[in-house]
Tab-separated table of C-alpha atoms and ligand atoms in Angstrom:
chain	number	residue	atom	x	y	z
A	1	MET	CA	16.012	-28.753	89.578
A	2	VAL	CA	15.896	-24.976	90.034
A	3	ARG	CA	13.861	-23.389	87.287
A	4	LEU	CA	11.941	-20.143	87.091
A	5	LYS	CA	8.802	-20.983	85.099
A	6	THR	CA	6.193	-18.269	85.546
A	7	VAL	CA	5.778	-14.706	86.732
A	8	LYS	CA	2.244	-13.501	87.274
A	9	LEU	CA	0.891	-10.209	88.553
A	10	LEU	CA	-2.048	-10.678	90.914
A	11	ARG	CA	-3.949	-7.579	89.921
A	12	GLU	CA	-6.287	-7.746	92.910
A	13	SER	CA	-3.245	-7.410	95.204
A	14	VAL	CA	-2.235	-4.040	93.777
A	15	VAL	CA	-3.254	-1.173	96.039
A	16	ARG	CA	-1.836	1.927	94.333
A	17	TRP	CA	-1.631	1.896	90.543
A	18	ASP	CA	-0.463	5.526	90.494
A	19	GLU	CA	2.694	4.896	92.539
A	20	TYR	CA	6.034	3.265	91.825
A	21	PRO	CA	6.370	0.540	90.689
A	22	PHE	CA	2.835	0.108	89.301
A	23	ASN	CA	3.034	3.421	87.465
A	24	ILE	CA	5.608	1.884	85.099
A	25	PRO	CA	3.597	0.758	82.018
A	26	PRO	CA	5.285	-2.650	81.448
A	27	ILE	CA	4.779	-3.501	85.149
A	28	ALA	CA	1.171	-2.245	85.202
A	29	SER	CA	0.277	-4.261	82.109
A	30	LEU	CA	2.010	-7.406	83.308
A	31	ASP	CA	-0.144	-10.468	83.097
A	32	ALA	CA	1.434	-13.925	83.125
A	33	LEU	CA	4.935	-14.475	81.753
A	34	GLU	CA	6.138	-17.943	80.858
A	35	ILE	CA	9.893	-18.356	81.161
A	36	THR	CA	10.733	-20.928	78.537
A	37	SER	CA	14.524	-20.994	78.433
A	38	ARG	CA	17.414	-21.525	80.817
A	39	ILE	CA	18.696	-18.186	79.609
A	40	CYS	CA	16.235	-15.333	79.600
A	41	PHE	CA	17.051	-11.705	78.774
A	42	PHE	CA	15.191	-8.537	79.731
A	43	VAL	CA	15.717	-5.783	77.135
A	44	GLY	CA	14.203	-2.356	76.784
A	45	GLU	CA	14.770	1.364	76.926
A	46	ASN	CA	16.122	2.954	80.118
A	47	GLY	CA	13.486	3.241	82.809
A	48	THR	CA	11.100	0.620	81.437
A	49	GLY	CA	11.160	-1.450	84.646
A	50	LYS	CA	13.671	-4.226	83.895
A	51	SER	CA	15.662	-3.849	87.119
A	52	THR	CA	12.468	-3.389	89.116
A	53	LEU	CA	10.927	-6.653	87.929
A	54	MET	CA	14.243	-8.459	88.171
A	55	GLU	CA	14.728	-7.333	91.749
A	56	ALA	CA	11.243	-8.531	92.706
A	57	ILE	CA	11.888	-11.947	91.103
A	58	ALA	CA	15.265	-12.122	92.883
A	59	ALA	CA	13.527	-11.346	96.189
A	60	HIS	CA	11.138	-14.252	95.603
A	61	TYR	CA	14.094	-16.585	95.192
A	62	GLY	CA	15.492	-15.333	98.488
A	63	PHE	CA	18.272	-13.004	97.365
A	64	GLY	CA	18.981	-9.876	99.387
A	65	ARG	CA	18.175	-6.461	97.970
A	66	GLU	CA	21.766	-5.551	97.257
A	67	GLY	CA	22.654	-8.757	95.509
A	68	GLY	CA	25.087	-11.500	96.357
A	69	SER	CA	24.162	-15.061	97.190
A	70	ARG	CA	21.347	-16.117	99.466
A	71	ASN	CA	23.598	-16.267	102.511
A	72	PHE	CA	25.044	-12.815	101.829
A	73	SER	CA	22.601	-11.103	104.116
A	74	PHE	CA	23.970	-7.604	104.184
A	75	GLU	CA	22.070	-4.450	103.502
A	76	THR	CA	23.828	-1.103	103.465
A	77	THR	CA	20.863	0.946	102.306
A	78	PRO	CA	17.648	0.032	104.097
A	79	SER	CA	14.648	0.138	101.784
A	80	LEU	CA	16.923	0.518	98.801
A	81	ARG	CA	13.893	0.494	96.580
A	82	SER	CA	10.262	0.520	97.474
A	83	ILE	CA	9.416	-2.631	95.578
A	84	ASP	CA	7.888	-4.535	98.472
A	85	SER	CA	4.430	-3.895	97.055
A	86	LEU	CA	5.511	-5.557	93.810
A	87	VAL	CA	7.092	-8.511	95.609
A	88	ARG	CA	3.772	-9.052	97.401
A	89	ALA	CA	1.712	-8.766	94.221
A	90	LEU	CA	3.785	-11.209	92.183
A	91	ARG	CA	3.220	-14.926	92.032
A	92	VAL	CA	6.580	-16.348	90.968
A	93	GLY	CA	6.668	-20.025	90.044
A	94	PHE	CA	9.913	-21.910	90.568
A	95	THR	CA	10.021	-25.672	90.124
A	96	ASN	CA	12.413	-25.729	93.056
A	97	ARG	CA	13.872	-22.979	95.173
A	98	THR	CA	16.468	-24.838	97.160
A	99	GLY	CA	19.483	-24.353	94.893
A	100	SER	CA	22.260	-21.850	95.137
A	101	GLY	CA	22.849	-18.906	92.822
A	102	PHE	CA	23.857	-15.282	92.706
A	103	TYR	CA	22.228	-11.914	92.116
A	104	LEU	CA	24.555	-9.395	90.575
A	105	ARG	CA	23.548	-5.759	90.582
A	106	ALA	CA	26.000	-3.400	88.963
A	107	GLU	CA	25.318	-0.732	91.613
A	108	SER	CA	26.196	-2.994	94.509
A	109	PHE	CA	29.134	-4.932	93.114
A	110	PHE	CA	31.452	-2.793	95.274
A	111	ASN	CA	29.532	-3.857	98.391
A	112	VAL	CA	29.595	-7.508	97.338
A	113	ALA	CA	33.388	-7.234	96.988
A	114	SER	CA	33.688	-5.648	100.458
A	115	TYR	CA	31.510	-8.346	101.946
A	116	VAL	CA	33.626	-11.112	100.372
A	117	ASP	CA	36.721	-9.485	101.931
A	118	SER	CA	35.083	-9.041	105.320
A	119	VAL	CA	34.057	-12.690	105.633
A	120	GLY	CA	37.437	-13.877	104.359
A	121	GLY	CA	35.908	-15.471	101.315
A	122	ILE	CA	38.525	-14.461	98.775
A	123	ASP	CA	39.713	-18.037	98.233
A	124	SER	CA	36.558	-18.765	96.344
A	125	TYR	CA	37.134	-15.656	94.213
A	126	GLY	CA	40.562	-16.441	92.830
A	127	GLY	CA	42.604	-15.761	95.964
A	128	LYS	CA	42.759	-12.005	95.384
A	129	SER	CA	40.448	-9.364	96.795
A	130	LEU	CA	37.871	-8.315	94.214
A	131	HIS	CA	38.821	-4.718	95.093
A	132	ASP	CA	42.358	-5.335	93.844
A	133	GLN	CA	41.172	-6.352	90.390
A	134	SER	CA	39.798	-4.143	87.640
A	135	HIS	CA	36.030	-3.950	87.231
A	136	GLY	CA	36.059	-6.423	84.337
A	137	GLU	CA	38.660	-8.715	85.931
A	138	SER	CA	36.785	-8.902	89.216
A	139	PHE	CA	33.558	-9.592	87.372
A	140	ILE	CA	35.055	-12.455	85.365
A	141	SER	CA	36.755	-13.762	88.513
A	142	LEU	CA	33.414	-13.792	90.314
A	143	LEU	CA	31.827	-15.671	87.418
A	144	GLN	CA	34.592	-18.226	87.146
A	145	HIS	CA	34.831	-18.936	90.835
A	146	ARG	CA	31.354	-18.449	92.127
A	147	PHE	CA	28.987	-19.157	89.228
A	148	THR	CA	29.780	-22.826	89.062
A	149	ARG	CA	27.174	-24.433	91.281
A	150	SER	CA	23.643	-25.327	90.324
A	151	GLY	CA	21.189	-22.547	90.869
A	152	PHE	CA	19.521	-19.378	89.681
A	153	TYR	CA	21.741	-16.535	88.469
A	154	VAL	CA	20.352	-13.042	88.090
A	155	MET	CA	22.470	-10.320	86.494
A	156	ASP	CA	21.693	-6.691	85.858
A	157	GLU	CA	23.669	-5.308	82.903
A	158	PRO	CA	26.764	-7.496	83.274
A	159	GLU	CA	28.190	-5.833	80.149
A	160	ALA	CA	28.843	-2.668	82.169
A	161	ALA	CA	32.077	-4.279	83.355
A	162	LEU	CA	33.079	-5.983	80.144
A	163	SER	CA	34.938	-4.994	76.980
A	164	PRO	CA	33.424	-6.344	73.746
A	165	GLN	CA	36.103	-9.057	73.740
A	166	ARG	CA	35.257	-10.028	77.327
A	167	GLN	CA	31.571	-10.076	76.430
A	168	LEU	CA	32.437	-12.799	73.925
A	169	SER	CA	34.340	-14.654	76.662
A	170	PHE	CA	31.294	-14.223	78.859
A	171	LEU	CA	29.141	-15.900	76.183
A	172	VAL	CA	31.560	-18.832	76.085
A	173	LEU	CA	31.448	-19.064	79.880
A	174	LEU	CA	27.641	-19.047	79.847
A	175	HIS	CA	27.671	-21.727	77.165
A	176	ASP	CA	30.056	-23.912	79.188
A	177	LEU	CA	27.962	-23.532	82.325
A	178	LEU	CA	24.681	-24.261	80.569
A	179	THR	CA	25.971	-27.278	78.673
A	180	ASN	CA	27.741	-28.814	81.675
A	181	ASN	CA	24.978	-28.308	84.194
A	182	ASP	CA	21.272	-28.910	83.522
A	183	ASN	CA	20.443	-27.368	86.838
A	184	ILE	CA	21.447	-23.791	86.174
A	185	GLN	CA	19.435	-20.849	84.863
A	186	PHE	CA	20.265	-17.248	83.996
A	187	LEU	CA	18.069	-14.168	84.046
A	188	ILE	CA	19.945	-11.195	82.586
A	189	ALA	CA	18.965	-7.584	81.932
A	190	THR	CA	21.089	-6.171	79.151
A	191	HIS	CA	21.541	-3.503	76.498
A	192	SER	CA	24.287	-5.495	74.781
A	193	PRO	CA	23.690	-6.768	71.241
A	194	ILE	CA	26.550	-9.210	71.848
A	195	LEU	CA	25.063	-10.882	74.921
A	196	LEU	CA	21.588	-10.999	73.373
A	197	ALA	CA	22.974	-13.146	70.550
A	198	TYR	CA	23.136	-16.208	72.809
A	199	PRO	CA	21.427	-18.917	70.705
A	200	ASP	CA	17.898	-19.918	71.673
A	201	ALA	CA	17.727	-17.493	74.550
A	202	GLN	CA	14.319	-16.111	75.417
A	203	ILE	CA	14.247	-12.343	74.945
A	204	LEU	CA	11.566	-10.345	76.761
A	205	SER	CA	11.231	-6.763	75.599
A	206	PHE	CA	9.900	-4.025	77.902
A	207	ASP	CA	9.478	-1.520	75.041
A	208	GLY	CA	6.137	-0.202	73.869
A	209	GLY	CA	4.532	-0.257	77.316
A	210	HIS	CA	4.323	-3.987	77.855
A	211	VAL	CA	6.488	-7.058	78.234
A	212	ARG	CA	6.536	-9.335	75.198
A	213	GLU	CA	8.771	-11.955	73.687
A	214	ILE	CA	10.791	-10.887	70.652
A	215	GLY	CA	13.448	-12.307	68.344
A	216	TYR	CA	17.103	-11.271	68.499
A	217	ARG	CA	16.983	-9.258	65.279
A	218	GLU	CA	13.905	-7.375	66.461
A	219	SER	CA	15.692	-6.139	69.565
A	220	GLN	CA	16.581	-2.467	69.781
A	221	PRO	CA	20.261	-3.036	70.697
A	222	PHE	CA	20.761	-5.226	67.626
A	223	GLN	CA	18.852	-2.928	65.276
A	224	LEU	CA	20.423	0.289	66.444
A	225	VAL	CA	24.004	-0.911	66.745
A	226	SER	CA	23.953	-2.739	63.417
A	227	ARG	CA	22.649	0.373	61.645
A	228	PHE	CA	25.197	2.523	63.450
A	229	VAL	CA	28.268	0.413	62.701
A	230	ALA	CA	27.235	-0.005	59.066
A	231	ALA	CA	27.751	3.740	58.533
A	232	PRO	CA	28.828	5.630	61.674
A	233	GLU	CA	29.658	8.932	59.933
A	234	ARG	CA	26.357	9.028	58.080
A	235	TYR	CA	24.505	8.169	61.274
A	236	ILE	CA	26.277	10.868	63.293
A	237	ASN	CA	25.739	13.470	60.573
A	238	ALA	CA	22.044	12.700	60.500
A	239	LEU	CA	21.833	12.854	64.293
A	240	PHE	CA	23.659	16.175	64.546
A	241	SER	CA	21.813	17.796	61.691
A	242	ASP	CA	18.474	16.824	63.272
A	243	LYS	CA	19.686	18.502	66.432
A	244	SER	CA	20.829	21.725	64.744
A	245	ASP	CA	17.504	21.854	62.820
A	246	SER	CA	15.657	21.911	66.099
A	247	GLU	CA	17.906	24.526	67.714
B	1	LIG	N1	12.491	3.768	94.407
B	1	LIG	C1	11.891	4.310	93.343
B	1	LIG	N2	10.877	5.186	93.521
B	1	LIG	C2	10.251	5.742	92.475
B	1	LIG	N3	10.569	5.491	91.183
B	1	LIG	C3	11.580	4.648	90.955
B	1	LIG	C4	12.293	4.015	92.001
B	1	LIG	N4	13.231	3.207	91.453
B	1	LIG	C5	13.117	3.343	90.111
B	1	LIG	N5	12.118	4.201	89.804
B	1	LIG	C6	11.653	4.555	88.446
B	1	LIG	O1	11.053	3.410	87.885
B	1	LIG	C7	11.339	3.329	86.491
B	1	LIG	C8	11.936	1.965	86.163
B	1	LIG	O2	13.235	1.862	86.752
B	1	LIG	P1	14.171	0.602	86.498
B	1	LIG	O3	15.425	0.842	87.256
B	1	LIG	O4	13.406	-0.634	86.797
B	1	LIG	O5	14.404	0.699	84.926
B	1	LIG	P2	15.343	-0.164	83.960
B	1	LIG	O6	14.481	-0.689	82.868
B	1	LIG	O7	16.144	-1.123	84.754
B	1	LIG	O8	16.290	0.961	83.322
B	1	LIG	P3	17.868	0.934	82.913
B	1	LIG	O9	17.933	0.320	81.544
B	1	LIG	O10	18.210	2.387	82.884
B	1	LIG	O11	18.620	0.179	83.966
B	1	LIG	C9	12.234	4.503	86.173
B	1	LIG	O12	11.463	5.535	85.609
B	1	LIG	C10	12.786	4.907	87.523
B	1	LIG	O13	13.077	6.274	87.553
B	2	LIG	MG1	18.141	-1.262	85.175
């Protein structure tokens, strides 16, 4: 069974604390994380290190830097990110690493689509080039056709492609996959209050300078969006008047 269980920073292996990625507070203060659910979310403000840590975990599983599956060994940007030092300093515990899976980075989805075309793999993606589908359609097509096997699935902000309605469909798809296959796990970075609502998911927040587990209703996306939609005009007025006060 593939299962990510622990992520531990070996502090003695860190050489430069003043350089990326160890100058990011939640990475620098990382100790040992226990991953307790088959669906784990990373949440937190922009720039708090979610993608950085996710990429290092993905590298430990054997995914390429630009995403894709483990046998998608293409790299269009050498040294896309200088996270090698983090990969070396992390001890990542999987119960088993032999399964399949997919690593989906929003930035490199275009390259994944080109690669699928170039190796003639479109049959496993709905029989139509991912380039000839809209962003959201191609994303859902990838999920439906490729995210079916046992394995470890890593996704960075999947909501970027999805309308709110499709985010609900995505939750249903995740639920189907998780209930029909014990041997599947998802690690997802998100800002979406819809995706975060998945029941019994583990939510790890990167806010406040360190990584800690929080409840759904404590999460910033839930808190902010629920306050906003409760009274958008009032919220906007307050925002704009704060701004004009400071001008
Ligand atoms: N190659 C790099 N060299 C130096 N700094 C970098 C590099 N890549 C990212 N950073 C910085 O590291 C910090 C964390 O970036 P990261 O992409 O992990 O954040 P994130 O939590 O995923 O943010 P977002 O929610 O915007 O996706 C940011 O301040 C970013 O500017
Ligand atoms: Mg990110």
